[in-house]
Amino acid sequence: MKRHVKIFSMEKIFNYKIDSMANGLTVEDFLRKNGYSKNIIIHLRKTEMGLTIGGNLIYTTHRLKEGEELVVKLLENETSKQIVPVCLPLDIVYEDEDILVVNKAANMPIHPSQGNYDNTLANAVAYHFAQKGEDFVYRAINRLDRDTTGLLIIAKHMLSAAILSSMVKERLIHREYLAIAQGQICEKGTVTAPIARVDGSTIERCVNFEAGEFARTHYWPVLYH
C-alpha cells in the first residue's frame, strides 16, 4: 500500500542590490545589519543555494562588491500542524507579506493549552491561512492575556520574526492599555516591579523581585465627559 505524504515547505526570497555603503562588508555582517539573527544565518548556511550572487552559491565570508545582487532564500520545512484550523472570528487590522496584525477579542487565549485546544487565536489564524491555501508557522510577537483585547502582531516568516523580536527586546515596541479602575486616580505614575510565573502555573503571573523579569508600567488617568 502506498502512502502519500505531504511535504511542507515555505520559501521566501529576498533580493539586495549592494550599494557603496555595503561595499566590502562580509555577507554575514551585511545580513546582521539587515536584521538577520544568528540562528537564521546558521539556517542559511544549511539551506541549499540559500545565499547566491548571479546564480552562484556564496558563503557568509564572501565580501560584497558594489553593484552585486545578493539573493537570500529562506526555506522552512516545519509547520504549526499541531494547531487545528477553526473558523473563529478574526479581526484583521493589517496584513502584508511580512506580518499580520489582528485585534484580539476578549475571552480568547493566544495559544492552545490544556483545556483550550480549539478556541484560541492560533486556531483562528490557522483557519485564515488554510482558507488561502497557505502553510504557516505561528509566531505571535507580543502577548495579551485571555481577557484583554488589543492588537497582536504575528510574523509570517523567520526574518520578520527576528526583526520584530529584536524590536521588542530593545523596547521599540510598547503597549498601551485602557483599563477601568475602582476609585479615583488623580495623578500619573510609574510602577516598576519584576514579573514571574506563579509557582506551579504556566499561565498566572506575579510580582517577584528575586526571579521576575524587568517590567515597568507608566499610567495616567483619562477623564470622560
Short mmCIF file of C-alpha atoms in Angstrom, two decimals:
data_model
loop_
_atom_site.label_atom_id
_atom_site.label_comp_id
_atom_site.label_asym_id
_atom_site.label_seq_id
_atom_site.Cartn_x
_atom_site.Cartn_y
_atom_site.Cartn_z
CA MET A 1 0.00 0.00 0.00
CA LYS A 2 1.37 3.39 -0.99
CA ARG A 3 1.34 6.22 1.48
CA HIS A 4 1.01 9.79 0.26
CA VAL A 5 2.93 12.23 2.42
CA LYS A 6 2.60 15.98 2.03
CA ILE A 7 5.97 17.67 2.27
CA PHE A 8 5.66 21.10 3.80
CA SER A 9 7.88 23.88 2.56
CA MET A 10 7.61 27.64 2.67
CA GLU A 11 10.05 29.69 0.63
CA LYS A 12 10.77 33.39 0.94
CA ILE A 13 13.19 35.18 -1.42
CA PHE A 14 14.91 38.48 -0.65
CA ASN A 15 16.97 40.43 -3.19
CA TYR A 16 19.52 43.01 -2.09
CA LYS A 17 21.28 45.37 -4.51
CA ILE A 18 24.64 46.13 -2.94
CA ASP A 19 25.42 49.86 -2.74
CA SER A 20 28.54 51.79 -1.73
CA MET A 21 27.57 51.62 1.98
CA ALA A 22 27.68 47.81 1.91
CA ASN A 23 30.75 47.52 -0.32
CA GLY A 24 33.45 45.47 1.41
CA LEU A 25 31.18 44.00 4.07
CA THR A 26 31.10 40.24 4.50
CA VAL A 27 27.75 38.63 3.75
CA GLU A 28 27.36 37.79 7.43
CA ASP A 29 27.95 41.41 8.51
CA PHE A 30 25.51 42.61 5.87
CA LEU A 31 22.83 40.17 6.97
CA ARG A 32 23.24 41.15 10.62
CA LYS A 33 22.84 44.82 9.70
CA ASN A 34 19.57 43.89 7.98
CA GLY A 35 18.05 42.12 10.97
CA TYR A 36 19.08 38.51 10.36
CA SER A 37 19.66 36.70 13.64
CA LYS A 38 22.49 34.28 14.36
CA ASN A 39 20.07 31.34 14.06
CA ILE A 40 18.82 32.47 10.65
CA ILE A 41 22.38 32.84 9.36
CA ILE A 42 23.15 29.30 10.54
CA HIS A 43 19.94 28.17 8.84
CA LEU A 44 21.02 29.81 5.56
CA ARG A 45 24.38 28.00 5.67
CA LYS A 46 22.49 24.71 5.77
CA THR A 47 19.99 25.66 3.04
CA GLU A 48 20.73 24.53 -0.49
CA MET A 49 21.52 27.66 -2.54
CA GLY A 50 20.48 29.76 0.46
CA LEU A 51 22.88 32.56 -0.49
CA THR A 52 23.64 33.31 -4.11
CA ILE A 53 25.04 36.06 -6.32
CA GLY A 54 24.46 35.79 -10.07
CA GLY A 55 23.05 32.31 -9.56
CA ASN A 56 26.25 31.09 -7.88
CA LEU A 57 26.42 29.82 -4.32
CA ILE A 58 28.38 32.09 -1.99
CA TYR A 59 29.36 31.84 1.65
CA THR A 60 28.87 34.19 4.56
CA THR A 61 32.59 35.08 4.42
CA HIS A 62 32.22 36.48 0.89
CA ARG A 63 32.99 40.21 0.72
CA LEU A 64 30.34 42.10 -1.15
CA LYS A 65 31.06 44.47 -4.01
CA GLU A 66 29.01 47.46 -5.08
CA GLY A 67 26.63 46.51 -7.88
CA GLU A 68 26.28 42.86 -6.87
CA GLU A 69 22.83 41.47 -6.15
CA LEU A 70 22.63 39.19 -3.15
CA VAL A 71 19.75 36.72 -3.21
CA VAL A 72 18.69 35.20 0.11
CA LYS A 73 16.41 32.15 0.17
CA LEU A 74 14.65 31.36 3.43
CA LEU A 75 13.24 27.85 3.28
CA GLU A 76 11.17 26.48 6.15
CA ASN A 77 10.29 22.79 6.36
CA GLU A 78 8.32 22.78 9.59
CA THR A 79 4.77 23.99 10.11
CA SER A 80 2.46 24.57 13.05
CA LYS A 81 0.49 21.50 12.01
CA GLN A 82 -0.48 20.78 15.61
CA ILE A 83 -2.71 23.87 15.56
CA VAL A 84 -6.17 22.87 14.31
CA PRO A 85 -7.77 25.36 11.87
CA VAL A 86 -11.08 26.52 13.34
CA CYS A 87 -13.49 29.07 11.87
CA LEU A 88 -13.47 31.69 14.62
CA PRO A 89 -13.95 35.48 14.42
CA LEU A 90 -10.68 37.11 13.33
CA ASP A 91 -10.49 40.91 13.22
CA ILE A 92 -7.60 41.65 10.83
CA VAL A 93 -6.37 45.22 11.15
CA TYR A 94 -3.41 44.97 8.76
CA GLU A 95 -1.74 42.32 6.63
CA ASP A 96 1.12 42.27 4.14
CA GLU A 97 3.68 39.69 3.03
CA ASP A 98 5.65 40.01 6.28
CA ILE A 99 3.21 40.48 9.16
CA LEU A 100 -0.38 40.00 10.24
CA VAL A 101 -1.88 42.38 12.82
CA VAL A 102 -5.13 41.33 14.47
CA ASN A 103 -7.38 42.85 17.11
CA LYS A 104 -7.70 40.02 19.62
CA ALA A 105 -11.14 39.54 21.08
CA ALA A 106 -11.78 39.21 24.82
CA ASN A 107 -12.02 35.72 26.32
CA MET A 108 -9.73 34.29 23.63
CA PRO A 109 -6.41 32.68 24.62
CA ILE A 110 -3.38 33.33 22.40
CA HIS A 111 -2.02 29.76 22.30
CA PRO A 112 -3.62 26.31 22.59
CA SER A 113 -3.16 24.78 26.02
CA GLN A 114 -4.77 22.23 28.28
CA GLY A 115 -8.50 22.89 28.13
CA ASN A 116 -8.06 25.33 25.23
CA TYR A 117 -7.42 23.17 22.20
CA ASP A 118 -9.61 24.72 19.53
CA ASN A 119 -10.80 28.10 20.83
CA THR A 120 -7.65 30.20 20.58
CA LEU A 121 -6.35 32.95 18.36
CA ALA A 122 -3.86 30.47 16.93
CA ASN A 123 -6.77 28.30 15.68
CA ALA A 124 -8.37 31.32 14.01
CA VAL A 125 -5.09 32.28 12.34
CA ALA A 126 -4.56 28.69 11.17
CA TYR A 127 -8.02 28.78 9.56
CA HIS A 128 -7.23 32.14 7.90
CA PHE A 129 -4.15 30.72 6.19
CA ALA A 130 -5.87 27.43 5.37
CA GLN A 131 -8.59 29.36 3.51
CA LYS A 132 -5.87 30.99 1.41
CA GLY A 133 -4.19 27.65 0.80
CA GLU A 134 -1.01 28.79 2.56
CA ASP A 135 1.17 26.90 5.01
CA PHE A 136 2.17 28.85 8.08
CA VAL A 137 4.23 28.89 11.24
CA TYR A 138 2.52 30.57 14.19
CA ARG A 139 4.77 33.30 15.55
CA ALA A 140 2.98 35.67 17.92
CA ILE A 141 5.39 38.52 18.66
CA ASN A 142 3.61 40.06 21.63
CA ARG A 143 1.32 38.57 24.26
CA LEU A 144 -2.08 39.53 25.60
CA ASP A 145 -3.97 37.97 28.48
CA ARG A 146 -7.06 35.93 27.68
CA ASP A 147 -9.49 38.62 28.85
CA THR A 148 -7.57 41.51 27.28
CA THR A 149 -8.45 42.93 23.89
CA GLY A 150 -5.91 44.70 21.69
CA LEU A 151 -3.55 44.49 18.77
CA LEU A 152 -1.32 41.46 18.38
CA ILE A 153 1.45 41.07 15.80
CA ILE A 154 2.07 37.76 14.02
CA ALA A 155 5.24 37.34 11.95
CA LYS A 156 4.77 35.48 8.67
CA HIS A 157 8.36 34.30 8.30
CA MET A 158 11.54 33.90 10.30
CA LEU A 159 13.13 37.20 9.24
CA SER A 160 10.18 39.39 10.22
CA ALA A 161 10.02 37.41 13.46
CA ALA A 162 13.70 38.10 14.17
CA ILE A 163 13.38 41.83 13.41
CA LEU A 164 10.22 42.28 15.47
CA SER A 165 11.56 40.21 18.39
CA SER A 166 14.66 42.40 18.41
CA MET A 167 12.47 45.50 18.46
CA VAL A 168 10.54 44.11 21.43
CA LYS A 169 13.81 43.35 23.25
CA GLU A 170 15.07 46.87 22.59
CA ARG A 171 11.70 48.24 23.72
CA LEU A 172 10.98 49.84 20.36
CA ILE A 173 7.51 48.28 20.51
CA HIS A 174 5.39 49.20 23.50
CA ARG A 175 1.82 48.56 24.58
CA GLU A 176 -0.82 50.92 25.92
CA TYR A 177 -3.83 49.62 27.88
CA LEU A 178 -7.14 51.26 28.66
CA ALA A 179 -8.42 49.95 32.00
CA ILE A 180 -11.31 50.66 34.32
CA ALA A 181 -10.07 51.44 37.83
CA GLN A 182 -12.04 51.35 41.06
CA GLY A 183 -11.77 54.60 42.96
CA GLN A 184 -10.03 57.72 41.68
CA ILE A 185 -6.58 58.12 40.16
CA CYS A 186 -5.73 61.79 40.27
CA GLU A 187 -2.14 61.78 39.09
CA LYS A 188 0.06 59.89 36.68
CA GLY A 189 2.69 57.48 37.97
CA THR A 190 5.01 54.55 37.28
CA VAL A 191 5.07 51.00 38.62
CA THR A 192 8.40 49.18 38.32
CA ALA A 193 8.15 45.59 39.52
CA PRO A 194 9.61 42.37 38.01
CA ILE A 195 7.07 39.79 36.89
CA ALA A 196 7.46 35.99 37.10
CA ARG A 197 5.30 32.89 36.79
CA VAL A 198 3.28 31.78 39.79
CA ASP A 199 4.78 28.55 41.14
CA GLY A 200 3.01 25.55 39.66
CA SER A 201 1.21 27.56 36.96
CA THR A 202 2.00 28.03 33.28
CA ILE A 203 -0.43 30.93 32.94
CA GLU A 204 -0.60 33.06 36.10
CA ARG A 205 1.98 35.77 36.77
CA CYS A 206 3.01 37.58 39.94
CA VAL A 207 5.46 40.21 41.15
CA ASN A 208 8.71 38.51 42.15
CA PHE A 209 11.72 40.68 42.98
CA GLU A 210 14.09 37.70 43.01
CA ALA A 211 13.14 35.69 39.92
CA GLY A 212 11.00 38.09 37.89
CA GLU A 213 11.79 39.77 34.58
CA PHE A 214 12.03 43.54 34.36
CA ALA A 215 8.67 45.25 33.88
CA ARG A 216 7.74 48.92 34.02
CA THR A 217 4.27 50.40 33.60
CA HIS A 218 3.51 54.10 33.23
CA TYR A 219 -0.08 55.07 33.99
CA TRP A 220 -2.18 58.21 33.80
CA PRO A 221 -5.88 58.98 34.27
CA VAL A 222 -8.18 59.50 31.29
CA LEU A 223 -11.24 61.61 32.01
CA TYR A 224 -14.52 61.18 30.15
CA HIS A 225 -17.12 63.92 29.98
#
